[in-house]
mmCIF file with all atom_site columns, C-alpha atoms in Angstrom:
data_model
loop_
_atom_site.group_PDB
_atom_site.id
_atom_site.type_symbol
_atom_site.label_atom_id
_atom_site.label_alt_id
_atom_site.label_comp_id
_atom_site.label_asym_id
_atom_site.label_entity_id
_atom_site.label_seq_id
_atom_site.pdbx_PDB_ins_code
_atom_site.Cartn_x
_atom_site.Cartn_y
_atom_site.Cartn_z
_atom_site.occupancy
_atom_site.B_iso_or_equiv
_atom_site.pdbx_formal_charge
_atom_site.auth_seq_id
_atom_site.auth_comp_id
_atom_site.auth_asym_id
_atom_site.auth_atom_id
_atom_site.pdbx_PDB_model_num
ATOM 1   C CA . MET I 1 1   ? 10.810  72.658 -49.400 1.00 0.00 ? 1   MET I CA 1
ATOM 2   C CA . GLU I 1 2   ? 10.587  69.375 -47.597 1.00 0.00 ? 2   GLU I CA 1
ATOM 3   C CA . HIS I 1 3   ? 7.176   67.888 -47.298 1.00 0.00 ? 3   HIS I CA 1
ATOM 4   C CA . PRO I 1 4   ? 5.756   68.340 -43.792 1.00 0.00 ? 4   PRO I CA 1
ATOM 5   C CA . ILE I 1 5   ? 4.595   64.668 -43.615 1.00 0.00 ? 5   ILE I CA 1
ATOM 6   C CA . ALA I 1 6   ? 8.104   63.446 -44.812 1.00 0.00 ? 6   ALA I CA 1
ATOM 7   C CA . ARG I 1 7   ? 10.047  65.058 -42.038 1.00 0.00 ? 7   ARG I CA 1
ATOM 8   C CA . ASP I 1 8   ? 9.937   63.744 -38.441 1.00 0.00 ? 8   ASP I CA 1
ATOM 9   C CA . GLU I 1 9   ? 8.266   66.306 -36.428 1.00 0.00 ? 9   GLU I CA 1
ATOM 10  C CA . ARG I 1 10  ? 7.243   64.247 -33.393 1.00 0.00 ? 10  ARG I CA 1
ATOM 11  C CA . SER I 1 11  ? 7.418   66.499 -30.421 1.00 0.00 ? 11  SER I CA 1
ATOM 12  C CA . SER I 1 12  ? 9.089   65.117 -27.305 1.00 0.00 ? 12  SER I CA 1
ATOM 13  C CA . THR I 1 13  ? 6.826   64.131 -24.416 1.00 0.00 ? 13  THR I CA 1
ATOM 14  C CA . VAL I 1 14  ? 7.270   63.068 -20.794 1.00 0.00 ? 14  VAL I CA 1
ATOM 15  C CA . ARG I 1 15  ? 6.042   59.773 -19.702 1.00 0.00 ? 15  ARG I CA 1
ATOM 16  C CA . THR I 1 16  ? 3.939   59.764 -16.510 1.00 0.00 ? 16  THR I CA 1
ATOM 17  C CA . SER I 1 17  ? 0.781   58.179 -15.314 1.00 0.00 ? 17  SER I CA 1
ATOM 18  C CA . VAL I 1 18  ? -2.773  58.926 -14.273 1.00 0.00 ? 18  VAL I CA 1
ATOM 19  C CA . TRP I 1 19  ? -5.004  56.952 -11.959 1.00 0.00 ? 19  TRP I CA 1
ATOM 20  C CA . THR I 1 20  ? -7.456  54.435 -13.850 1.00 0.00 ? 20  THR I CA 1
ATOM 21  C CA . GLU I 1 21  ? -10.776 56.332 -13.555 1.00 0.00 ? 21  GLU I CA 1
ATOM 22  C CA . GLU I 1 22  ? -9.386  59.514 -14.854 1.00 0.00 ? 22  GLU I CA 1
ATOM 23  C CA . HIS I 1 23  ? -7.385  57.721 -17.658 1.00 0.00 ? 23  HIS I CA 1
ATOM 24  C CA . ASP I 1 24  ? -10.660 55.991 -18.647 1.00 0.00 ? 24  ASP I CA 1
ATOM 25  C CA . TRP I 1 25  ? -12.357 59.541 -18.838 1.00 0.00 ? 25  TRP I CA 1
ATOM 26  C CA . LEU I 1 26  ? -9.476  60.690 -21.177 1.00 0.00 ? 26  LEU I CA 1
ATOM 27  C CA . HIS I 1 27  ? -9.812  57.648 -23.304 1.00 0.00 ? 27  HIS I CA 1
ATOM 28  C CA . GLN I 1 28  ? -13.474 58.241 -23.612 1.00 0.00 ? 28  GLN I CA 1
ATOM 29  C CA . LEU I 1 29  ? -12.926 61.814 -24.697 1.00 0.00 ? 29  LEU I CA 1
ATOM 30  C CA . TYR I 1 30  ? -10.389 60.414 -27.144 1.00 0.00 ? 30  TYR I CA 1
ATOM 31  C CA . LYS I 1 31  ? -13.098 58.205 -28.661 1.00 0.00 ? 31  LYS I CA 1
ATOM 32  C CA . SER I 1 32  ? -15.743 60.986 -28.520 1.00 0.00 ? 32  SER I CA 1
ATOM 33  C CA . PRO I 1 33  ? -17.416 61.967 -31.814 1.00 0.00 ? 33  PRO I CA 1
ATOM 34  C CA . ASN I 1 34  ? -16.451 65.591 -30.729 1.00 0.00 ? 34  ASN I CA 1
ATOM 35  C CA . ASN I 1 35  ? -12.889 64.775 -31.139 1.00 0.00 ? 35  ASN I CA 1
ATOM 36  C CA . THR I 1 36  ? -12.255 65.360 -34.799 1.00 0.00 ? 36  THR I CA 1
ATOM 37  C CA . SER I 1 37  ? -10.183 67.308 -37.246 1.00 0.00 ? 37  SER I CA 1
ATOM 38  C CA . PRO I 1 38  ? -7.717  66.985 -35.648 1.00 0.00 ? 38  PRO I CA 1
ATOM 39  C CA . LYS I 1 39  ? -8.188  63.974 -33.444 1.00 0.00 ? 39  LYS I CA 1
ATOM 40  C CA . PHE I 1 40  ? -6.342  64.751 -30.211 1.00 0.00 ? 40  PHE I CA 1
ATOM 41  C CA . ARG I 1 41  ? -4.535  61.901 -28.559 1.00 0.00 ? 41  ARG I CA 1
ATOM 42  C CA . ILE I 1 42  ? -4.000  61.272 -24.700 1.00 0.00 ? 42  ILE I CA 1
ATOM 43  C CA . PRO I 1 43  ? -0.886  63.579 -24.554 1.00 0.00 ? 43  PRO I CA 1
ATOM 44  C CA . ASP I 1 44  ? -2.971  66.366 -26.032 1.00 0.00 ? 44  ASP I CA 1
ATOM 45  C CA . LEU I 1 45  ? -5.905  65.702 -23.833 1.00 0.00 ? 45  LEU I CA 1
ATOM 46  C CA . LEU I 1 46  ? -3.852  65.368 -20.575 1.00 0.00 ? 46  LEU I CA 1
ATOM 47  C CA . SER I 1 47  ? -1.937  68.389 -21.401 1.00 0.00 ? 47  SER I CA 1
ATOM 48  C CA . ALA I 1 48  ? -5.185  70.303 -21.990 1.00 0.00 ? 48  ALA I CA 1
ATOM 49  C CA . CYS I 1 49  ? -6.420  69.212 -18.673 1.00 0.00 ? 49  CYS I CA 1
ATOM 50  C CA . VAL I 1 50  ? -3.334  70.429 -16.835 1.00 0.00 ? 50  VAL I CA 1
ATOM 51  C CA . ALA I 1 51  ? -3.341  73.882 -18.792 1.00 0.00 ? 51  ALA I CA 1
ATOM 52  C CA . LEU I 1 52  ? -7.053  74.384 -17.764 1.00 0.00 ? 52  LEU I CA 1
ATOM 53  C CA . VAL I 1 53  ? -6.572  73.614 -14.057 1.00 0.00 ? 53  VAL I CA 1
ATOM 54  C CA . LEU I 1 54  ? -3.071  75.109 -13.427 1.00 0.00 ? 54  LEU I CA 1
ATOM 55  C CA . SER I 1 55  ? -3.678  78.265 -15.532 1.00 0.00 ? 55  SER I CA 1
ATOM 56  C CA . GLN I 1 56  ? -6.576  79.445 -13.514 1.00 0.00 ? 56  GLN I CA 1
ATOM 57  C CA . PRO I 1 57  ? -6.445  80.326 -9.839  1.00 0.00 ? 57  PRO I CA 1
ATOM 58  C CA . GLU I 1 58  ? -10.001 79.145 -9.150  1.00 0.00 ? 58  GLU I CA 1
ATOM 59  C CA . ASN I 1 59  ? -9.271  75.714 -10.844 1.00 0.00 ? 59  ASN I CA 1
ATOM 60  C CA . GLN I 1 60  ? -6.068  75.558 -8.781  1.00 0.00 ? 60  GLN I CA 1
ATOM 61  C CA . ARG I 1 61  ? -8.169  75.947 -5.655  1.00 0.00 ? 61  ARG I CA 1
ATOM 62  C CA . LEU I 1 62  ? -10.417 73.190 -6.854  1.00 0.00 ? 62  LEU I CA 1
ATOM 63  C CA . LEU I 1 63  ? -7.369  70.932 -7.514  1.00 0.00 ? 63  LEU I CA 1
ATOM 64  C CA . VAL I 1 64  ? -6.038  71.520 -3.937  1.00 0.00 ? 64  VAL I CA 1
ATOM 65  C CA . ALA I 1 65  ? -9.477  70.910 -2.551  1.00 0.00 ? 65  ALA I CA 1
ATOM 66  C CA . TYR I 1 66  ? -9.878  67.655 -4.491  1.00 0.00 ? 66  TYR I CA 1
ATOM 67  C CA . LEU I 1 67  ? -6.511  66.455 -3.440  1.00 0.00 ? 67  LEU I CA 1
ATOM 68  C CA . THR I 1 68  ? -7.043  67.133 0.152   1.00 0.00 ? 68  THR I CA 1
ATOM 69  C CA . THR I 1 69  ? -10.436 65.677 0.181   1.00 0.00 ? 69  THR I CA 1
ATOM 70  C CA . ARG I 1 70  ? -11.662 63.130 -2.355  1.00 0.00 ? 70  ARG I CA 1
ATOM 71  C CA . HIS I 1 71  ? -8.126  62.058 -3.502  1.00 0.00 ? 71  HIS I CA 1
ATOM 72  C CA . ALA I 1 72  ? -7.028  61.461 0.013   1.00 0.00 ? 72  ALA I CA 1
ATOM 73  C CA . LEU I 1 73  ? -9.893  59.128 0.614   1.00 0.00 ? 73  LEU I CA 1
ATOM 74  C CA . ARG I 1 74  ? -9.043  56.832 -2.273  1.00 0.00 ? 74  ARG I CA 1
ATOM 75  C CA . ASP I 1 75  ? -7.019  53.613 -2.114  1.00 0.00 ? 75  ASP I CA 1
ATOM 76  C CA . PRO I 1 76  ? -3.323  54.646 -2.093  1.00 0.00 ? 76  PRO I CA 1
ATOM 77  C CA . ARG I 1 77  ? -2.342  51.329 -3.704  1.00 0.00 ? 77  ARG I CA 1
ATOM 78  C CA . CYS I 1 78  ? -4.292  52.309 -6.857  1.00 0.00 ? 78  CYS I CA 1
ATOM 79  C CA . HIS I 1 79  ? -2.012  52.089 -9.769  1.00 0.00 ? 79  HIS I CA 1
ATOM 80  C CA . GLY I 1 80  ? -1.829  54.527 -12.681 1.00 0.00 ? 80  GLY I CA 1
ATOM 81  C CA . ARG I 1 81  ? -1.959  53.897 -16.329 1.00 0.00 ? 81  ARG I CA 1
ATOM 82  C CA . SER I 1 82  ? 0.945   55.048 -18.302 1.00 0.00 ? 82  SER I CA 1
ATOM 83  C CA . CYS I 1 83  ? 0.435   58.161 -20.476 1.00 0.00 ? 83  CYS I CA 1
ATOM 84  C CA . GLU I 1 84  ? 2.534   60.994 -21.879 1.00 0.00 ? 84  GLU I CA 1
ATOM 85  C CA . ILE I 1 85  ? 2.288   64.765 -21.519 1.00 0.00 ? 85  ILE I CA 1
ATOM 86  C CA . PHE I 1 86  ? 3.842   67.670 -23.353 1.00 0.00 ? 86  PHE I CA 1
ATOM 87  C CA . PRO I 1 87  ? 6.934   69.347 -21.708 1.00 0.00 ? 87  PRO I CA 1
ATOM 88  C CA . ALA I 1 88  ? 5.175   72.646 -21.365 1.00 0.00 ? 88  ALA I CA 1
ATOM 89  C CA . GLN I 1 89  ? 2.395   71.483 -19.234 1.00 0.00 ? 89  GLN I CA 1
ATOM 90  C CA . PHE I 1 90  ? 4.737   69.035 -17.354 1.00 0.00 ? 90  PHE I CA 1
ATOM 91  C CA . GLU I 1 91  ? 6.575   72.181 -16.219 1.00 0.00 ? 91  GLU I CA 1
ATOM 92  C CA . GLN I 1 92  ? 3.302   73.481 -14.906 1.00 0.00 ? 92  GLN I CA 1
ATOM 93  C CA . VAL I 1 93  ? 2.860   70.262 -12.940 1.00 0.00 ? 93  VAL I CA 1
ATOM 94  C CA . LEU I 1 94  ? 6.476   70.511 -11.678 1.00 0.00 ? 94  LEU I CA 1
ATOM 95  C CA . ASP I 1 95  ? 5.600   74.163 -10.516 1.00 0.00 ? 95  ASP I CA 1
ATOM 96  C CA . ALA I 1 96  ? 2.548   72.960 -8.783  1.00 0.00 ? 96  ALA I CA 1
ATOM 97  C CA . HIS I 1 97  ? 4.551   70.086 -7.109  1.00 0.00 ? 97  HIS I CA 1
ATOM 98  C CA . ARG I 1 98  ? 6.944   72.745 -5.710  1.00 0.00 ? 98  ARG I CA 1
ATOM 99  C CA . ALA I 1 99  ? 3.971   75.021 -4.508  1.00 0.00 ? 99  ALA I CA 1
ATOM 100 C CA . ALA I 1 100 ? 3.624   76.069 -1.066  1.00 0.00 ? 100 ALA I CA 1
ATOM 101 C CA . TRP I 1 101 ? 0.399   74.004 -0.579  1.00 0.00 ? 101 TRP I CA 1
ATOM 102 C CA . ASN I 1 102 ? 2.489   70.938 -1.420  1.00 0.00 ? 102 ASN I CA 1
ATOM 103 C CA . ARG I 1 103 ? 5.330   71.695 1.158   1.00 0.00 ? 103 ARG I CA 1
ATOM 104 C CA . PHE I 1 104 ? 5.907   70.984 4.682   1.00 0.00 ? 104 PHE I CA 1
ATOM 105 C CA . PRO I 1 105 ? 3.874   70.995 6.959   1.00 0.00 ? 105 PRO I CA 1
ATOM 106 C CA . ASN I 1 106 ? 1.222   70.202 4.531   1.00 0.00 ? 106 ASN I CA 1
ATOM 107 C CA . PRO I 1 107 ? 0.943   66.673 3.097   1.00 0.00 ? 107 PRO I CA 1
ATOM 108 C CA . MET I 1 108 ? 2.957   66.020 -0.101  1.00 0.00 ? 108 MET I CA 1
ATOM 109 C CA . PHE I 1 109 ? 1.212   64.939 -3.301  1.00 0.00 ? 109 PHE I CA 1
ATOM 110 C CA . GLU I 1 110 ? 3.195   63.197 -6.040  1.00 0.00 ? 110 GLU I CA 1
ATOM 111 C CA . ILE I 1 111 ? 3.160   64.352 -9.698  1.00 0.00 ? 111 ILE I CA 1
ATOM 112 C CA . GLU I 1 112 ? 0.801   61.344 -10.477 1.00 0.00 ? 112 GLU I CA 1
ATOM 113 C CA . HIS I 1 113 ? -1.594  62.712 -7.845  1.00 0.00 ? 113 HIS I CA 1
ATOM 114 C CA . ILE I 1 114 ? -1.467  66.210 -9.378  1.00 0.00 ? 114 ILE I CA 1
ATOM 115 C CA . LEU I 1 115 ? -1.999  65.081 -12.910 1.00 0.00 ? 115 LEU I CA 1
ATOM 116 C CA . THR I 1 116 ? -4.867  62.708 -11.693 1.00 0.00 ? 116 THR I CA 1
ATOM 117 C CA . GLY I 1 117 ? -6.439  65.771 -9.794  1.00 0.00 ? 117 GLY I CA 1
ATOM 118 C CA . CYS I 1 118 ? -6.120  67.996 -12.880 1.00 0.00 ? 118 CYS I CA 1
ATOM 119 C CA . VAL I 1 119 ? -8.247  65.326 -14.807 1.00 0.00 ? 119 VAL I CA 1
ATOM 120 C CA . ALA I 1 120 ? -10.578 64.990 -11.964 1.00 0.00 ? 120 ALA I CA 1
ATOM 121 C CA . VAL I 1 121 ? -11.119 68.701 -11.744 1.00 0.00 ? 121 VAL I CA 1
ATOM 122 C CA . THR I 1 122 ? -11.719 69.032 -15.353 1.00 0.00 ? 122 THR I CA 1
ATOM 123 C CA . MET I 1 123 ? -14.248 66.089 -15.370 1.00 0.00 ? 123 MET I CA 1
ATOM 124 C CA . SER I 1 124 ? -16.082 68.049 -12.682 1.00 0.00 ? 124 SER I CA 1
ATOM 125 C CA . LEU I 1 125 ? -16.560 71.091 -14.848 1.00 0.00 ? 125 LEU I CA 1
ATOM 126 C CA . SER I 1 126 ? -19.673 71.692 -16.775 1.00 0.00 ? 126 SER I CA 1
ATOM 127 C CA . SER I 1 127 ? -18.778 70.984 -20.482 1.00 0.00 ? 127 SER I CA 1
ATOM 128 C CA . GLY I 1 128 ? -15.339 69.571 -19.288 1.00 0.00 ? 128 GLY I CA 1
ATOM 129 C CA . GLY I 1 129 ? -14.951 67.739 -22.500 1.00 0.00 ? 129 GLY I CA 1
ATOM 130 C CA . GLU I 1 130 ? -15.532 70.632 -24.771 1.00 0.00 ? 130 GLU I CA 1
ATOM 131 C CA . LEU I 1 131 ? -13.145 72.827 -22.562 1.00 0.00 ? 131 LEU I CA 1
ATOM 132 C CA . VAL I 1 132 ? -10.472 70.106 -23.019 1.00 0.00 ? 132 VAL I CA 1
ATOM 133 C CA . LEU I 1 133 ? -10.782 69.929 -26.766 1.00 0.00 ? 133 LEU I CA 1
ATOM 134 C CA . ARG I 1 134 ? -10.727 73.763 -27.094 1.00 0.00 ? 134 ARG I CA 1
ATOM 135 C CA . GLN I 1 135 ? -7.524  73.887 -24.819 1.00 0.00 ? 135 GLN I CA 1
ATOM 136 C CA . ALA I 1 136 ? -6.086  71.091 -26.791 1.00 0.00 ? 136 ALA I CA 1
ATOM 137 C CA . ARG I 1 137 ? -6.362  73.186 -29.945 1.00 0.00 ? 137 ARG I CA 1
ATOM 138 C CA . ASP I 1 138 ? -4.841  76.340 -28.110 1.00 0.00 ? 138 ASP I CA 1
ATOM 139 C CA . ASN I 1 139 ? -1.871  74.081 -26.964 1.00 0.00 ? 139 ASN I CA 1
ATOM 140 C CA . LEU I 1 140 ? -1.363  72.892 -30.472 1.00 0.00 ? 140 LEU I CA 1
ATOM 141 C CA . ILE I 1 141 ? -1.242  76.238 -31.874 1.00 0.00 ? 141 ILE I CA 1
ATOM 142 C CA . ALA I 1 142 ? 1.213   77.387 -29.223 1.00 0.00 ? 142 ALA I CA 1
ATOM 143 C CA . ARG I 1 143 ? 3.352   74.449 -29.877 1.00 0.00 ? 143 ARG I CA 1
ATOM 144 C CA . SER I 1 144 ? 3.301   75.214 -33.614 1.00 0.00 ? 144 SER I CA 1
ATOM 145 C CA . LYS I 1 145 ? 4.258   78.841 -32.881 1.00 0.00 ? 145 LYS I CA 1
ATOM 146 C CA . ALA I 1 146 ? 7.091   77.745 -30.617 1.00 0.00 ? 146 ALA I CA 1
ATOM 147 C CA . THR I 1 147 ? 8.517   75.566 -33.359 1.00 0.00 ? 147 THR I CA 1
ATOM 148 C CA . GLY I 1 148 ? 8.282   78.259 -35.993 1.00 0.00 ? 148 GLY I CA 1
ATOM 149 C CA . ALA I 1 149 ? 5.373   76.726 -37.962 1.00 0.00 ? 149 ALA I CA 1
ATOM 150 C CA . SER I 1 150 ? 3.140   79.077 -39.717 1.00 0.00 ? 150 SER I CA 1
ATOM 151 C CA . VAL I 1 151 ? -0.250  79.489 -38.190 1.00 0.00 ? 151 VAL I CA 1
ATOM 152 C CA . THR I 1 152 ? -2.933  81.450 -40.144 1.00 0.00 ? 152 THR I CA 1
#
């Protein structure tokens, strides 16, 4: 049997971006002493934010409220920081991008805005960082099961 470290198991990710303030929060969470064993990286943390927000109807409502109020007031020339997300959560973002609340006659928010909003909503939740780390573990287990790795 091939040693698990010897083979290349790097999961593919999708390159995207998140606005600076929210990216800084993800980076702080990455550096947090609570982020250990395993130490989740930015793709794990961003994917966890997306899963937390887009998998729960109440958090989806918070996302739309955030985008149509606080996000709309921010400087539209703000540039995002490059980051990556796992494909399963990127599909959730694409579904949100195609949702009725983001279609005509409503204003259209770009994928970067939805991702930024997911992080912003998570930041606003009490114990948001803990929730993200727990969700990152759940996402890791789901990816492992999807690739046929044994999870006990």
